[in-house]
Coordinates of N, CA and C in Angstrom, one line a residue:
M186 N -9.9 3.4 -29.8 CA -11.2 2.7 -29.8 C -11.1 1.5 -28.9
L187 N -12.2 1.3 -28.2 CA -12.2 0.1 -27.2 C -12.3 -1.2 -28.0
A188 N -11.7 -2.2 -27.4 CA -11.8 -3.5 -28.0 C -13.2 -4.1 -27.7
P189 N -13.6 -5.1 -28.5 CA -14.9 -5.8 -28.2 C -14.9 -6.4 -26.9
V190 N -16.1 -6.4 -26.3 CA -16.2 -7.1 -25.0 C -16.0 -8.6 -25.1
P191 N -15.1 -9.1 -24.3 CA -14.9 -10.6 -24.4 C -16.1 -11.4 -24.1
K192 N -16.4 -12.4 -25.0 CA -17.6 -13.2 -24.8 C -17.5 -14.2 -23.7
S193 N -16.3 -14.5 -23.3 CA -16.1 -15.5 -22.2 C -14.8 -15.2 -21.5
Y194 N -14.7 -15.5 -20.2 CA -13.5 -15.4 -19.5 C -13.4 -16.4 -18.4
V195 N -12.3 -16.6 -17.8 CA -12.1 -17.5 -16.7 C -12.3 -16.7 -15.4
Y196 N -13.3 -17.2 -14.6 CA -13.6 -16.5 -13.4 C -12.7 -17.2 -12.3
E197 N -11.8 -16.4 -11.7 CA -10.9 -17.0 -10.7 C -10.9 -16.0 -9.5
P198 N -12.0 -16.0 -8.7 CA -12.1 -15.0 -7.6 C -11.0 -15.3 -6.5
P199 N -10.5 -14.3 -5.9 CA -9.5 -14.4 -4.8 C -10.1 -15.2 -3.6
T200 N -9.3 -16.0 -3.0 CA -9.8 -16.8 -1.8 C -9.1 -16.5 -0.5
D201 N -8.1 -15.7 -0.5 CA -7.3 -15.4 0.7 C -7.2 -13.9 0.9
P202 N -7.9 -13.2 1.8 CA -8.8 -13.9 2.7 C -10.1 -14.2 2.1
W203 N -10.8 -15.2 2.7 CA -12.1 -15.6 2.2 C -13.2 -14.6 2.4
L204 N -13.1 -13.9 3.5 CA -14.1 -12.9 3.9 C -13.5 -11.9 4.8
T205 N -13.7 -10.6 4.6 CA -13.2 -9.6 5.5 C -14.4 -8.8 6.0
V206 N -14.7 -8.9 7.3 CA -15.9 -8.3 7.9 C -15.3 -7.1 8.7
L207 N -15.8 -5.9 8.4 CA -15.4 -4.7 9.1 C -16.3 -4.4 10.3
H208 N -17.5 -4.9 10.2 CA -18.5 -4.6 11.3 C -19.6 -5.6 11.2
S209 N -20.1 -6.1 12.3 CA -21.3 -6.9 12.3 C -22.1 -6.6 13.6
D210 N -23.5 -6.6 13.4 CA -24.3 -6.5 14.6 C -25.6 -7.3 14.2
D211 N -26.7 -7.1 15.0 CA -27.9 -7.9 14.7 C -28.6 -7.5 13.5
R212 N -28.3 -6.3 13.0 CA -29.1 -5.7 11.9 C -28.4 -5.7 10.5
M213 N -27.0 -5.7 10.6 CA -26.3 -5.4 9.3 C -24.9 -5.9 9.4
L214 N -24.2 -5.9 8.2 CA -22.8 -6.3 8.1 C -22.2 -5.2 7.2
V215 N -20.9 -4.9 7.5 CA -20.1 -4.1 6.6 C -18.9 -4.9 6.2
L216 N -18.7 -5.0 4.9 CA -17.7 -5.9 4.4 C -16.7 -5.2 3.5
D217 N -15.5 -5.8 3.4 CA -14.5 -5.2 2.5 C -14.3 -6.2 1.3
K218 N -14.9 -5.9 0.1 CA -14.8 -6.9 -1.0 C -13.5 -6.7 -1.8
P219 N -12.8 -7.8 -2.1 CA -11.6 -7.7 -2.9 C -12.0 -7.6 -4.4
S220 N -11.0 -7.0 -5.1 CA -11.2 -6.9 -6.5 C -11.2 -8.3 -7.1
G221 N -12.0 -8.6 -8.1 CA -12.1 -9.9 -8.8 C -13.2 -10.8 -8.3
L222 N -13.9 -10.4 -7.2 CA -15.0 -11.2 -6.6 C -16.3 -10.6 -7.0
L223 N -17.2 -11.3 -7.5 CA -18.6 -10.8 -7.8 C -19.3 -10.5 -6.5
T224 N -20.1 -9.5 -6.5 CA -20.9 -9.2 -5.4 C -22.1 -10.1 -5.2
V225 N -22.7 -10.5 -6.3 CA -23.8 -11.4 -6.3 C -23.5 -12.5 -7.4
P226 N -24.1 -13.7 -7.4 CA -23.8 -14.7 -8.3 C -24.3 -14.3 -9.7
G227 N -23.5 -14.8 -10.7 CA -23.9 -14.7 -12.1 C -24.9 -15.8 -12.5
K228 N -25.4 -15.7 -13.7 CA -26.4 -16.7 -14.2 C -25.7 -18.1 -14.4
D229 N -24.5 -18.1 -14.9 CA -23.7 -19.3 -15.1 C -23.3 -19.9 -13.8
P230 N -23.5 -21.2 -13.6 CA -23.1 -21.9 -12.3 C -21.6 -21.7 -12.0
A231 N -20.8 -21.4 -13.0 CA -19.4 -21.2 -12.8 C -19.2 -19.8 -12.1
L232 N -20.2 -19.0 -12.0 CA -20.1 -17.7 -11.4 C -20.9 -17.7 -10.0
A233 N -21.0 -18.8 -9.4 CA -21.7 -18.9 -8.2 C -21.0 -18.3 -7.0
D234 N -19.7 -18.5 -7.0 CA -18.9 -17.9 -5.9 C -18.9 -16.4 -5.9
C235 N -19.4 -15.8 -4.8 CA -19.5 -14.3 -4.8 C -19.5 -13.9 -3.3
L236 N -19.5 -12.6 -3.1 CA -19.5 -12.1 -1.7 C -20.7 -12.5 -1.0
E237 N -21.9 -12.4 -1.7 CA -23.2 -12.8 -1.0 C -23.2 -14.2 -0.6
A238 N -22.7 -15.1 -1.4 CA -22.7 -16.6 -1.1 C -21.8 -16.8 0.1
R239 N -20.6 -16.2 0.1 CA -19.7 -16.4 1.2 C -20.2 -15.9 2.5
V240 N -20.9 -14.8 2.5 CA -21.5 -14.2 3.7 C -22.6 -15.1 4.2
R241 N -23.4 -15.6 3.3 CA -24.6 -16.4 3.7 C -24.2 -17.8 4.3
E242 N -22.9 -18.2 4.2 CA -22.4 -19.4 4.9 C -22.5 -19.1 6.4
R243 N -22.3 -17.9 6.8 CA -22.3 -17.5 8.3 C -23.6 -16.8 8.7
W244 N -24.1 -16.0 7.8 CA -25.4 -15.2 8.1 C -26.4 -15.5 7.0
P245 N -27.2 -16.6 7.1 CA -28.1 -17.0 6.0 C -29.1 -16.0 5.5
T246 N -29.4 -15.0 6.4 CA -30.4 -14.0 6.0 C -29.8 -12.8 5.4
A247 N -28.5 -12.7 5.2 CA -27.9 -11.5 4.7 C -28.3 -11.2 3.3
T248 N -28.6 -9.9 3.0 CA -29.0 -9.5 1.7 C -28.3 -8.2 1.3
M249 N -27.9 -8.1 0.1 CA -27.1 -6.9 -0.4 C -28.0 -5.7 -0.4
V250 N -27.5 -4.6 0.1 CA -28.1 -3.3 0.1 C -27.7 -2.6 -1.2
H251 N -26.5 -2.8 -1.6 CA -26.0 -2.1 -2.8 C -24.9 -3.0 -3.4
R252 N -24.3 -2.7 -4.5 CA -23.3 -3.6 -5.2 C -22.1 -2.8 -5.6
L253 N -21.0 -3.5 -5.8 CA -19.8 -3.0 -6.4 C -19.6 -3.9 -7.7
D254 N -19.0 -3.3 -8.7 CA -18.5 -4.1 -9.8 C -17.6 -5.2 -9.4
K255 N -17.5 -6.3 -10.1 CA -16.6 -7.4 -9.8 C -15.1 -6.9 -9.6
D256 N -14.7 -6.0 -10.4 CA -13.3 -5.6 -10.4 C -13.0 -4.4 -9.4
T257 N -14.1 -3.8 -8.9 CA -13.9 -2.8 -7.9 C -13.8 -3.4 -6.5
S258 N -12.9 -2.9 -5.7 CA -12.8 -3.4 -4.3 C -13.4 -2.4 -3.4
G259 N -13.6 -2.8 -2.1 CA -14.0 -1.9 -1.1 C -15.2 -2.2 -0.3
I260 N -15.8 -1.2 0.3 CA -16.9 -1.3 1.3 C -18.2 -1.7 0.7
V261 N -18.8 -2.7 1.2 CA -20.2 -3.2 0.8 C -21.0 -3.4 2.1
L262 N -22.3 -3.0 2.0 CA -23.2 -3.0 3.1 C -24.3 -4.1 2.9
M263 N -24.5 -5.0 3.9 CA -25.6 -6.0 3.8 C -26.5 -5.9 5.0
A264 N -27.8 -6.2 4.8 CA -28.8 -6.1 5.8 C -29.1 -7.6 6.3
L265 N -29.5 -7.7 7.5 CA -29.7 -9.1 8.1 C -31.2 -9.4 8.3
D266 N -32.1 -8.4 8.0 CA -33.5 -8.6 8.1 C -34.2 -7.6 7.2
K267 N -35.5 -7.9 6.9 CA -36.2 -7.1 5.9 C -36.4 -5.6 6.3
K268 N -36.6 -5.4 7.6 CA -36.7 -4.0 8.1 C -35.4 -3.2 7.8
S269 N -34.3 -3.8 8.2 CA -33.0 -3.1 7.9 C -32.8 -2.9 6.4
L270 N -33.1 -3.9 5.6 CA -33.0 -3.8 4.2 C -33.8 -2.7 3.6
G271 N -35.0 -2.5 4.1 CA -35.8 -1.4 3.6 C -35.3 -0.1 4.1
D272 N -34.9 0.0 5.3 CA -34.3 1.3 5.8 C -33.0 1.7 5.1
L273 N -32.1 0.8 5.0 CA -30.8 1.1 4.4 C -31.0 1.3 2.9
G274 N -31.9 0.5 2.3 CA -32.1 0.7 0.9 C -32.7 2.1 0.6
Q275 N -33.6 2.6 1.4 CA -34.1 3.9 1.3 C -33.0 5.0 1.4
Q276 N -32.1 4.8 2.3 CA -31.0 5.7 2.4 C -30.2 5.9 1.2
F277 N -30.0 4.8 0.5 CA -29.2 4.8 -0.8 C -30.1 5.5 -1.9
E278 N -31.4 5.1 -1.9 CA -32.3 5.6 -2.9 C -32.5 7.1 -2.8
K279 N -32.6 7.6 -1.5 CA -32.8 9.0 -1.3 C -31.5 9.8 -1.1
R280 N -30.4 9.2 -1.4 CA -29.0 9.8 -1.4 C -28.7 10.4 0.0
R281 N -29.1 9.7 1.0 CA -28.7 10.1 2.4 C -27.4 9.5 2.8
T282 N -26.9 8.5 2.0 CA -25.6 8.0 2.3 C -24.5 8.8 1.6
R283 N -23.3 8.7 2.1 CA -22.2 9.4 1.4 C -21.1 8.3 1.1
K284 N -20.7 8.3 -0.2 CA -19.7 7.3 -0.6 C -18.5 8.0 -1.3
S285 N -17.3 7.5 -1.1 CA -16.2 8.1 -1.8 C -15.2 6.9 -2.2
Y286 N -14.5 7.2 -3.3 CA -13.7 6.2 -3.9 C -12.3 6.8 -4.1
I287 N -11.3 5.9 -4.2 CA -10.0 6.2 -4.6 C -9.7 5.6 -6.0
A288 N -9.2 6.3 -6.9 CA -8.9 5.8 -8.2 C -7.5 6.3 -8.7
R289 N -6.9 5.5 -9.5 CA -5.7 6.0 -10.3 C -6.1 6.0 -11.7
V290 N -5.9 7.2 -12.4 CA -6.3 7.3 -13.8 C -5.1 7.6 -14.6
W291 N -5.2 7.3 -15.9 CA -4.1 7.5 -16.8 C -3.9 9.0 -17.2
G292 N -2.7 9.5 -17.2 CA -2.4 10.8 -17.6 C -2.5 11.9 -16.5
A293 N -2.3 13.1 -16.9 CA -2.3 14.2 -15.9 C -3.6 15.0 -16.0
M294 N -4.4 15.0 -15.0 CA -5.7 15.7 -14.9 C -5.4 17.2 -15.0
E295 N -6.2 17.9 -15.8 CA -6.1 19.4 -15.8 C -6.9 20.0 -14.6
G296 N -6.3 20.8 -13.8 CA -6.9 21.3 -12.6 C -6.8 20.4 -11.5
D297 N -7.3 20.9 -10.3 CA -7.2 20.1 -9.1 C -8.5 19.5 -8.6
S298 N -9.7 19.9 -9.2 CA -11.0 19.3 -8.9 C -12.0 19.7 -9.9
G299 N -13.1 19.0 -9.9 CA -14.2 19.3 -10.9 C -15.4 18.5 -10.7
L300 N -16.4 18.7 -11.5 CA -17.6 17.9 -11.5 C -17.9 17.4 -12.9
V301 N -18.1 16.1 -13.1 CA -18.5 15.5 -14.3 C -20.0 15.4 -14.3
D302 N -20.7 16.0 -15.3 CA -22.2 15.9 -15.3 C -22.5 15.4 -16.7
L303 N -22.5 14.1 -16.9 CA -22.8 13.5 -18.2 C -23.8 12.4 -18.0
P304 N -24.9 12.3 -18.8 CA -25.9 11.3 -18.7 C -25.3 9.9 -19.2
L305 N -25.7 8.8 -18.6 CA -25.2 7.5 -19.0 C -26.3 6.6 -19.3
A306 N -26.0 5.7 -20.3 CA -27.0 4.7 -20.7 C -26.2 3.4 -21.1
T307 N -26.9 2.3 -21.1 CA -26.3 1.0 -21.5 C -25.9 1.1 -23.0
D308 N -24.7 0.6 -23.3 CA -24.2 0.4 -24.7 C -24.7 -1.0 -25.1
W309 N -25.9 -1.0 -25.7 CA -26.6 -2.3 -26.0 C -25.8 -3.2 -26.9
L310 N -24.9 -2.7 -27.8 CA -24.1 -3.5 -28.7 C -22.9 -4.1 -28.0
N311 N -22.6 -3.5 -26.8 CA -21.4 -4.0 -26.1 C -21.7 -4.1 -24.6
K312 N -22.8 -4.7 -24.2 CA -23.1 -4.9 -22.8 C -22.0 -5.8 -22.2
P313 N -21.6 -5.5 -20.9 CA -22.3 -4.6 -19.9 C -21.8 -3.2 -20.0
R314 N -21.0 -2.8 -21.0 CA -20.5 -1.4 -21.1 C -21.6 -0.4 -21.1
Q315 N -21.3 0.7 -20.5 CA -22.1 1.9 -20.5 C -21.5 3.0 -21.3
Q316 N -22.3 4.0 -21.7 CA -21.7 5.1 -22.5 C -22.4 6.4 -22.2
V317 N -21.8 7.5 -22.5 CA -22.4 8.8 -22.4 C -23.5 8.9 -23.5
D318 N -24.7 9.2 -23.2 CA -25.8 9.3 -24.1 C -26.7 10.5 -23.7
H319 N -26.6 11.5 -24.5 CA -27.3 12.8 -24.2 C -28.8 12.7 -24.5
E320 N -29.2 11.7 -25.3 CA -30.6 11.5 -25.7 C -31.4 10.6 -24.7
R321 N -30.8 9.5 -24.4 CA -31.5 8.5 -23.6 C -30.9 8.2 -22.2
G322 N -29.7 8.9 -22.0 CA -29.0 8.6 -20.7 C -29.7 9.2 -19.5
R323 N -29.4 8.6 -18.4 CA -29.9 9.0 -17.1 C -28.9 10.0 -16.5
A324 N -29.4 11.0 -15.8 CA -28.5 12.0 -15.2 C -27.5 11.4 -14.3
S325 N -26.2 11.8 -14.4 CA -25.1 11.2 -13.7 C -24.1 12.2 -13.3
Q326 N -23.7 12.3 -12.1 CA -22.7 13.3 -11.7 C -21.7 12.7 -10.8
T327 N -20.4 13.1 -11.0 CA -19.3 12.7 -10.2 C -18.4 13.8 -9.9
E328 N -18.1 14.0 -8.6 CA -17.1 15.0 -8.2 C -15.7 14.4 -8.1
W329 N -14.7 15.1 -8.5 CA -13.4 14.5 -8.5 C -12.4 15.5 -7.9
R330 N -11.4 15.0 -7.2 CA -10.3 15.9 -6.6 C -9.0 15.2 -6.7
V331 N -8.0 15.9 -7.1 CA -6.6 15.3 -7.2 C -6.0 15.1 -5.8
L332 N -5.5 13.9 -5.6 CA -4.8 13.6 -4.4 C -3.3 13.6 -4.6
E333 N -2.9 13.1 -5.7 CA -1.4 12.9 -6.0 C -1.2 12.8 -7.5
R334 N -0.1 13.4 -7.9 CA 0.2 13.4 -9.3 C 1.5 12.5 -9.5
E335 N 1.4 11.5 -10.4 CA 2.4 10.5 -10.6 C 3.0 10.8 -12.0
P336 N 4.1 10.3 -12.4 CA 4.7 10.6 -13.7 C 3.8 10.3 -14.9
Q337 N 3.0 9.3 -14.8 CA 2.0 9.0 -16.0 C 0.6 8.8 -15.5
A338 N 0.3 9.1 -14.3 CA -1.0 8.8 -13.7 C -1.4 9.9 -12.7
T339 N -2.7 9.9 -12.3 CA -3.1 10.8 -11.3 C -4.0 10.1 -10.3
R340 N -3.7 10.2 -9.0 CA -4.5 9.6 -8.0 C -5.6 10.5 -7.6
L341 N -6.9 10.0 -7.6 CA -8.1 10.9 -7.4 C -8.9 10.4 -6.2
H342 N -9.6 11.4 -5.6 CA -10.7 11.1 -4.7 C -12.0 11.3 -5.5
L343 N -12.9 10.3 -5.6 CA -14.1 10.4 -6.4 C -15.3 10.3 -5.5
T344 N -16.3 11.2 -5.7 CA -17.5 11.2 -5.0 C -18.7 11.1 -6.0
P345 N -19.3 9.9 -6.1 CA -20.5 9.8 -7.0 C -21.7 10.4 -6.4
L346 N -22.3 11.4 -7.0 CA -23.5 12.0 -6.5 C -24.8 11.2 -7.0
T347 N -24.6 10.4 -8.0 CA -25.6 9.4 -8.4 C -25.0 8.0 -8.4
G348 N -25.8 7.0 -8.7 CA -25.3 5.6 -8.6 C -25.5 4.8 -9.8
R349 N -25.0 5.3 -10.9 CA -25.3 4.5 -12.2 C -24.2 3.4 -12.4
T350 N -24.6 2.4 -13.1 CA -23.6 1.3 -13.5 C -22.4 1.9 -14.1
H351 N -21.2 1.5 -13.7 CA -19.9 1.9 -14.3 C -19.7 3.4 -14.3
Q352 N -20.5 4.2 -13.5 CA -20.5 5.6 -13.6 C -19.0 6.2 -13.5
L353 N -18.3 5.8 -12.5 CA -17.0 6.4 -12.3 C -16.1 6.1 -13.4
R354 N -16.2 4.8 -13.9 CA -15.3 4.3 -15.0 C -15.6 5.1 -16.3
V355 N -16.9 5.3 -16.6 CA -17.2 6.0 -17.9 C -17.0 7.5 -17.8
H356 N -17.2 8.1 -16.6 CA -17.0 9.5 -16.5 C -15.5 9.8 -16.6
M357 N -14.6 9.0 -16.0 CA -13.2 9.2 -16.1 C -12.7 9.0 -17.6
L358 N -13.3 8.0 -18.3 CA -13.0 7.8 -19.7 C -13.4 9.0 -20.5
A359 N -14.6 9.6 -20.2 CA -15.1 10.7 -20.9 C -14.2 12.0 -20.8
L360 N -13.5 12.0 -19.6 CA -12.5 13.1 -19.4 C -11.2 12.9 -20.1
G361 N -11.1 11.7 -20.7 CA -9.8 11.3 -21.4 C -8.8 10.7 -20.5
H362 N -9.3 10.2 -19.3 CA -8.4 9.7 -18.3 C -8.9 8.4 -17.7
P363 N -8.9 7.3 -18.5 CA -9.5 6.0 -18.1 C -8.8 5.5 -16.8
I364 N -9.5 4.8 -16.0 CA -8.9 4.2 -14.8 C -7.9 3.1 -15.1
L365 N -6.8 3.1 -14.5 CA -5.7 2.1 -14.8 C -6.3 0.7 -14.6
G366 N -5.9 -0.2 -15.5 CA -6.3 -1.6 -15.4 C -7.7 -1.9 -15.7
D367 N -8.4 -1.0 -16.3 CA -9.9 -1.2 -16.6 C -10.1 -2.0 -17.9
Q368 N -10.4 -3.2 -17.7 CA -10.5 -4.1 -18.9 C -11.7 -3.8 -19.8
F369 N -12.7 -3.0 -19.3 CA -13.8 -2.6 -20.2 C -13.5 -1.2 -20.9
Y370 N -12.8 -0.3 -20.3 CA -12.7 1.0 -20.8 C -11.3 1.5 -21.1
A371 N -10.3 0.9 -20.6 CA -8.9 1.3 -20.8 C -8.3 0.5 -22.0
T372 N -7.4 1.1 -22.7 CA -6.6 0.4 -23.7 C -5.1 0.7 -23.6
G373 N -4.3 -0.1 -24.3 CA -2.9 0.2 -24.4 C -2.2 0.3 -23.1
E374 N -1.5 1.4 -22.9 CA -0.7 1.6 -21.7 C -1.5 1.8 -20.5
A375 N -2.7 2.4 -20.6 CA -3.6 2.6 -19.5 C -4.1 1.3 -18.9
L376 N -4.3 0.3 -19.8 CA -4.8 -1.0 -19.4 C -3.7 -1.8 -18.8
A377 N -2.5 -1.7 -19.4 CA -1.3 -2.5 -19.0 C -0.7 -1.9 -17.7
A378 N -1.0 -0.7 -17.3 CA -0.4 0.0 -16.2 C -0.6 -0.6 -14.8
A379 N -1.7 -1.5 -14.7 CA -2.0 -2.1 -13.5 C -2.6 -3.5 -13.7
D380 N -2.4 -4.4 -12.7 CA -2.8 -5.8 -12.9 C -4.3 -6.0 -12.4
R381 N -4.9 -4.9 -11.9 CA -6.3 -4.9 -11.5 C -6.9 -3.5 -11.7
L382 N -8.2 -3.4 -11.7 CA -8.8 -2.1 -11.8 C -8.5 -1.3 -10.6
Q383 N -7.9 -0.1 -10.8 CA -7.5 0.8 -9.8 C -8.6 1.7 -9.3
L384 N -9.6 1.0 -8.7 CA -10.8 1.7 -8.2 C -11.2 1.0 -6.9
H385 N -11.4 1.8 -5.8 CA -11.6 1.2 -4.5 C -12.6 2.1 -3.8
A386 N -13.7 1.5 -3.3 CA -14.7 2.1 -2.5 C -14.2 2.3 -1.1
Q387 N -13.6 3.5 -0.8 CA -12.8 3.6 0.4 C -13.7 4.0 1.7
E388 N -14.8 4.8 1.5 CA -15.5 5.3 2.6 C -17.0 5.3 2.4
L389 N -17.7 4.9 3.4 CA -19.2 4.9 3.4 C -19.8 5.4 4.7
T390 N -20.7 6.4 4.5 CA -21.4 6.9 5.7 C -22.9 6.7 5.5
F391 N -23.5 6.2 6.6 CA -25.0 6.0 6.6 C -25.5 6.0 8.0
Y392 N -26.8 5.8 8.2 CA -27.4 5.9 9.5 C -27.9 4.5 9.9
H393 N -27.6 4.1 11.2 CA -27.9 2.8 11.7 C -29.5 2.6 11.7
P394 N -30.0 1.5 11.2 CA -31.4 1.3 11.1 C -32.1 1.2 12.5
D395 N -31.4 1.0 13.5 CA -32.0 0.9 14.9 C -32.2 2.3 15.5
D396 N -31.2 3.0 15.7 CA -31.2 4.3 16.4 C -30.9 5.5 15.6
G397 N -30.6 5.4 14.3 CA -30.4 6.5 13.5 C -29.0 7.2 13.6
R398 N -28.1 6.6 14.4 CA -26.8 7.3 14.6 C -26.0 7.2 13.3
E399 N -25.3 8.2 13.1 CA -24.4 8.2 11.8 C -23.2 7.4 12.0
L400 N -22.9 6.5 11.0 CA -21.8 5.6 11.1 C -20.9 5.9 9.8
T401 N -19.6 5.9 10.0 CA -18.7 6.0 8.9 C -17.7 4.8 8.9
F402 N -17.5 4.1 7.8 CA -16.5 3.1 7.8 C -15.5 3.4 6.7
I403 N -14.2 3.1 6.9 CA -13.2 3.4 6.0 C -12.4 2.1 5.7
S404 N -12.0 1.9 4.5 CA -11.1 0.8 4.1 C -10.1 1.4 3.2
P405 N -8.8 1.6 3.7 CA -7.8 2.2 2.9 C -7.6 1.4 1.5
A406 N -7.3 2.2 0.5 CA -7.1 1.6 -0.8 C -5.9 0.7 -0.8
P407 N -6.0 -0.5 -1.4 CA -4.8 -1.5 -1.4 C -3.8 -1.2 -2.5
F408 N -3.9 -0.1 -3.1 CA -3.0 0.3 -4.2 C -2.5 1.7 -4.0

């Protein structure tokens, strides 16, 4: 059984490097977010430091196109003007983008690949946790493929076909293989097996808002 969600915690975002920019032009930025850094600020002033705030020190008009969980690392896309924001946002909404993640999960996965098709909804008694909910949940699909088998864990390539909150984390939990180091969904040995969430947004493909050319950016997993 999962432990109660902590009511408070000390937010200590990483500061070195302060900002990792994979690409910049007049329309957009591609960044590599470290684990432990919020994508956007929280309501509490103590949660003001975030990727968005750091970027706006150099690019005041930068706006998030999509987000990653605080503990997930990897590629994040930002727009530098309203037209680009609208164009890139539509690509995510209409699923024209392609995203893939690397994860290490607890235990030995049965088989070499598969599809998780389980609807997800907010667990209102334990926000911000999500849960499988066949009555009220929104359709959610994740493709998975084994990359490497370890003595007590499995390294996976994950492709979310939808973009629900905590989707990959809850889908892996539902298979009985929580992601290592997941403070929301892992317990016992799976939680203690890593000092951070072992989930990384490794690859993102989308189309440039100016000329429509296809772009792919890759950030190798740091674990």
